[in-house]
Coordinates of C-alpha atoms and ligand atoms in Angstrom, one line a residue:
M615 CA 17.6 58.4 56.7
S616 CA 20.3 55.6 56.9
G617 CA 20.5 52.0 55.2
Q618 CA 20.6 50.9 58.8
A619 CA 18.0 53.5 60.3
A620 CA 15.4 52.5 57.8
Q621 CA 16.0 48.3 58.4
A622 CA 15.4 49.6 62.1
A623 CA 12.0 51.9 61.2
A624 CA 10.9 48.8 58.6
K625 CA 11.8 46.4 61.9
K626 CA 9.3 48.2 63.8
A627 CA 6.7 48.9 61.9
C628 CA 6.8 45.0 61.1
G629 CA 6.9 44.4 64.6
E630 CA 3.8 46.5 64.8
T631 CA 1.6 45.1 61.8
G632 CA 2.8 41.7 61.1
R633 CA 5.6 39.6 59.9
G634 CA 6.2 40.6 56.6
M635 CA 10.1 39.7 57.0
N636 CA 9.5 35.9 57.5
L637 CA 7.1 35.3 53.9
R638 CA 9.2 33.0 51.2
Q639 CA 10.2 34.9 48.2
L640 CA 8.9 34.7 45.3
I641 CA 11.4 35.5 41.9
A642 CA 9.1 36.4 38.9
G643 CA 10.1 37.2 35.8
N644 CA 8.5 39.5 33.0
W645 CA 9.2 38.7 29.5
K646 CA 6.7 41.3 28.6
M647 CA 6.9 41.5 24.3
N648 CA 9.8 39.9 24.1
G649 CA 10.4 36.1 23.4
L650 CA 9.9 33.6 20.3
A651 CA 10.2 29.5 20.1
A652 CA 13.9 29.5 20.1
D653 CA 13.6 31.3 23.1
L654 CA 12.2 28.7 24.9
A655 CA 15.3 26.6 25.6
E656 CA 15.9 29.3 28.2
L657 CA 13.0 28.3 30.0
E658 CA 14.7 24.4 29.6
A659 CA 17.9 25.9 30.9
L660 CA 16.6 27.2 33.9
K661 CA 14.3 24.1 34.7
R662 CA 18.2 22.1 34.5
G663 CA 19.8 25.5 36.6
L664 CA 16.9 24.7 39.3
A665 CA 17.3 21.1 39.5
M666 CA 18.6 21.6 43.3
A667 CA 14.8 23.3 44.8
P668 CA 15.7 26.9 45.0
A669 CA 14.8 28.2 48.3
C670 CA 12.6 31.1 47.0
D671 CA 9.6 30.3 44.6
V672 CA 10.1 30.8 40.9
L673 CA 7.6 31.9 38.3
V674 CA 8.2 33.2 34.3
C675 CA 5.6 35.1 32.9
P676 CA 6.3 34.6 29.0
P677 CA 4.4 36.0 26.1
A678 CA 0.8 34.7 26.4
S679 CA 1.8 33.1 22.8
L680 CA 4.7 30.5 24.7
L681 CA 2.6 29.8 27.9
A682 CA 1.6 26.7 26.5
R683 CA 4.6 25.4 25.1
A684 CA 7.0 26.9 28.2
A685 CA 4.5 24.6 30.6
E686 CA 5.6 21.7 28.8
A687 CA 9.3 23.2 29.0
A688 CA 8.6 23.9 32.5
K689 CA 6.8 20.2 33.7
G690 CA 6.5 21.7 37.2
A691 CA 9.9 22.9 37.8
F692 CA 9.0 26.5 38.2
A693 CA 5.3 28.1 37.9
L694 CA 4.1 30.3 35.1
G695 CA 2.2 33.4 34.6
G696 CA 0.6 35.7 32.5
Q697 CA 1.3 39.4 32.0
D698 CA -2.2 40.7 32.0
C699 CA -5.7 39.7 31.8
H700 CA -9.2 40.8 31.0
A701 CA -11.8 40.9 32.9
E702 CA -14.6 39.0 31.1
A703 CA -13.9 35.3 31.1
R704 CA -15.0 35.4 28.1
G705 CA -17.0 37.4 24.7
A706 CA -16.6 39.8 22.0
F707 CA -12.9 41.7 23.1
T708 CA -10.7 41.3 20.4
G709 CA -6.9 41.1 21.1
D710 CA -7.6 40.3 24.6
I711 CA -7.1 37.1 26.8
S712 CA -8.9 35.9 29.8
A713 CA -7.3 34.4 33.2
E714 CA -9.2 31.6 31.8
M715 CA -7.6 31.1 29.2
L716 CA -3.9 31.8 30.9
K717 CA -5.4 28.9 33.3
D718 CA -5.9 26.7 30.8
A719 CA -2.9 27.5 29.1
G720 CA -0.8 26.5 32.3
A721 CA -0.4 29.6 34.4
S722 CA -1.0 29.8 38.2
A723 CA -0.5 33.5 38.3
V724 CA -1.0 36.8 36.2
I725 CA 0.3 40.1 36.4
V726 CA -2.2 42.9 36.6
G727 CA -1.3 46.6 36.5
H728 CA 1.9 46.7 35.4
S729 CA 2.8 50.3 34.6
E730 CA 3.5 50.0 30.8
R731 CA -0.7 48.5 30.8
R732 CA -1.5 51.6 33.3
Q733 CA 1.0 54.1 30.9
F734 CA 0.0 52.9 27.2
H735 CA -3.1 51.0 28.0
G736 CA -4.7 53.8 30.3
E737 CA -5.4 50.7 32.9
R738 CA -6.8 52.7 36.2
D739 CA -6.8 51.5 39.5
Q740 CA -10.5 49.9 38.9
D741 CA -9.9 48.2 36.0
V742 CA -6.9 46.9 38.0
A743 CA -9.0 45.4 40.9
A744 CA -11.4 44.0 38.1
K745 CA -8.4 42.1 36.7
A746 CA -7.4 41.0 40.3
R747 CA -10.8 39.8 41.1
A748 CA -10.9 38.3 37.6
A749 CA -7.6 36.6 38.3
W750 CA -9.3 35.3 41.5
R751 CA -12.0 33.7 39.7
A752 CA -9.8 31.8 37.6
G753 CA -7.9 30.7 40.0
L754 CA -4.6 32.3 39.7
M755 CA -2.5 34.8 42.0
A756 CA -2.8 38.0 40.7
I757 CA 0.3 40.1 41.3
I758 CA -1.0 43.8 41.8
C759 CA 1.7 46.2 40.3
I760 CA 2.0 49.5 41.9
G761 CA 4.5 52.1 42.1
E762 CA 5.4 56.2 41.3
T763 CA 6.4 57.5 38.4
E764 CA 10.1 60.3 38.8
A765 CA 7.9 63.2 38.8
E766 CA 5.6 61.9 41.9
R767 CA 8.4 60.9 43.8
D768 CA 10.8 64.2 42.9
A769 CA 7.6 65.9 44.2
G770 CA 7.5 63.7 47.4
N771 CA 4.3 61.7 46.6
A772 CA 5.9 58.3 46.7
H773 CA 3.8 57.0 49.6
P774 CA 0.7 58.8 49.2
V775 CA 0.6 57.4 45.6
C776 CA 1.3 54.3 46.2
G777 CA -1.0 54.3 49.2
G778 CA -3.5 55.7 46.9
Q779 CA -2.7 52.4 44.1
I780 CA -3.0 49.9 47.1
G781 CA -6.7 51.4 48.1
G782 CA -8.1 51.1 44.1
S783 CA -6.7 48.2 43.1
V784 CA -6.1 45.8 45.6
P785 CA -9.4 44.5 45.9
K786 CA -10.8 44.5 50.1
D787 CA -10.9 40.5 50.1
A788 CA -7.5 39.5 48.8
T789 CA -5.5 36.8 50.7
A790 CA -1.9 35.9 51.1
A791 CA -2.7 32.9 48.7
N792 CA -4.4 35.0 46.2
T793 CA -2.4 38.0 45.8
A794 CA 1.0 39.4 45.4
I795 CA 2.0 43.1 45.3
A796 CA 4.9 44.1 43.3
Y797 CA 5.8 47.4 44.5
E798 CA 7.9 49.0 41.0
P799 CA 8.6 52.4 41.0
V800 CA 8.3 53.5 37.2
W801 CA 11.6 55.2 37.0
A802 CA 13.2 52.1 37.7
I803 CA 12.2 49.8 35.3
G804 CA 14.3 49.3 32.3
T805 CA 16.7 52.1 33.4
G806 CA 19.2 50.5 35.4
R807 CA 18.5 53.2 38.0
T808 CA 16.9 51.5 41.7
P809 CA 15.9 53.5 44.7
S810 CA 18.5 53.6 47.5
E811 CA 18.0 50.9 50.0
A812 CA 16.9 52.7 52.7
D813 CA 13.8 54.1 50.0
V814 CA 12.9 50.5 48.9
V815 CA 12.8 49.8 53.1
A816 CA 10.4 52.6 54.0
M817 CA 8.1 52.1 50.9
H818 CA 7.9 48.3 51.7
A819 CA 7.1 49.4 55.4
H820 CA 4.7 51.6 53.8
I821 CA 3.0 49.2 51.7
R822 CA 3.1 46.6 54.3
R823 CA 0.8 49.3 56.8
C824 CA -1.5 50.1 53.7
V825 CA -2.0 46.7 53.0
V826 CA -2.9 45.5 57.3
E827 CA -5.2 48.9 57.1
R828 CA -7.3 47.6 53.9
L829 CA -7.1 43.6 54.5
G830 CA -6.9 43.4 58.2
P831 CA -4.3 41.1 60.0
I832 CA -4.0 38.6 56.8
G833 CA -2.2 41.9 55.0
R834 CA 1.0 41.0 56.8
D835 CA 1.1 37.6 55.1
V836 CA 0.8 39.3 51.7
R837 CA 3.5 39.4 49.6
I838 CA 5.5 42.5 48.4
L839 CA 8.0 42.2 45.7
Y840 CA 10.5 44.4 44.7
G841 CA 10.7 45.5 40.6
G842 CA 12.9 47.9 39.1
S843 CA 16.5 47.1 37.5
V844 CA 16.5 43.8 39.5
K845 CA 20.0 42.5 38.2
P846 CA 22.5 39.9 38.6
S847 CA 24.6 42.3 40.5
N848 CA 22.4 44.2 43.2
A849 CA 19.7 41.0 43.5
R850 CA 21.5 39.6 47.4
A851 CA 21.4 43.4 48.1
I852 CA 17.8 43.8 47.3
L853 CA 16.3 40.7 48.6
S854 CA 18.4 40.7 51.8
L855 CA 16.0 44.6 52.8
D856 CA 13.3 43.9 55.2
D857 CA 9.7 43.1 53.8
V858 CA 11.6 43.0 50.5
N859 CA 9.6 39.6 49.9
G860 CA 11.0 38.9 46.2
A861 CA 11.1 40.5 43.1
L862 CA 9.3 40.9 39.8
V863 CA 12.7 40.9 37.1
G864 CA 12.3 42.4 34.0
G865 CA 15.2 42.5 31.1
A866 CA 17.6 39.9 33.6
S867 CA 15.0 37.5 33.5
L868 CA 14.5 36.8 29.7
K869 CA 18.5 34.8 30.0
A870 CA 18.5 32.0 32.2
R871 CA 21.9 32.2 33.6
D872 CA 21.0 35.9 34.9
F873 CA 17.7 34.9 36.3
L874 CA 19.5 31.5 38.1
E875 CA 21.4 34.0 39.3
I876 CA 18.7 36.7 40.5
V877 CA 17.3 33.3 41.9
G878 CA 20.1 32.0 43.7
A879 CA 19.7 35.2 45.9
G880 CA 16.4 34.6 46.6
M881 CA 15.7 33.8 50.5
P882 CA 13.9 30.9 52.2
H883 CA 12.1 33.7 53.9
Ligands
LIG1021 C1 9.2 45.1 35.2 O1 9.0 45.2 33.8 O2 8.4 44.3 35.7 C2 10.6 45.1 35.3 C3 11.3 45.2 36.5 O3 11.8 45.4 34.2 P1 13.3 45.8 34.3 O4 13.7 44.4 35.5 O5 13.5 45.4 33.1 O6 13.6 46.4 35.2

């Protein structure tokens, strides 16, 4: 399908399923296991760069070790999030962090089910759903990640795999206020490769249909972010695609200059 044909198909799907095209975009940065105290200077630079209110919502998810100091640096100029949380609020879980702890340190959101958690920590869909519930319990927005591997895409299974992850990872009582979904094809994360525009549009339309099917009409307003090798050079093209309601950005969120360029490509809708 050409990019134009895919856009037309997505518009039709949105007309059928809701108004996923008109949502304020969210640009979220995931620092992963990167960042020492010296890197807080990037957040100061980000704050300076955001002095003129951006057209979209901006969130940075630094490592938990920096969260409280990052909140100090951000001073309300942008929101902060965690990268993972335990399903329980407290207890004997050495090395883990709860959603309540993230909230206490200044977070308003948390990423759950990132493919690196699924891959390296064996997290299953039901674990991700429990973490999403934990996020809500603490008053955080959950950014629930889904995405297919390269082998799954090559086998023609990308859509059913993502549909299955939505069914397993997104609790049925999710709302647009407490949940966003990040579509992150695993093979695009940190590789410099991205799906074609037509593939992104087709997948986002599919995710929209699955979310509306699962949540009912409120699924129309749940933001669907794209993640995987978003950078200043491709952000505008990706963020202008139908039903792309923002981006989850890894490597390119580490430097304020790059991240600001991506934020600048965000749309008010
Ligand atoms: C991510 O880790 O969520 C991600 C999208 O990484 P990158 O932008 O580096 O591909």
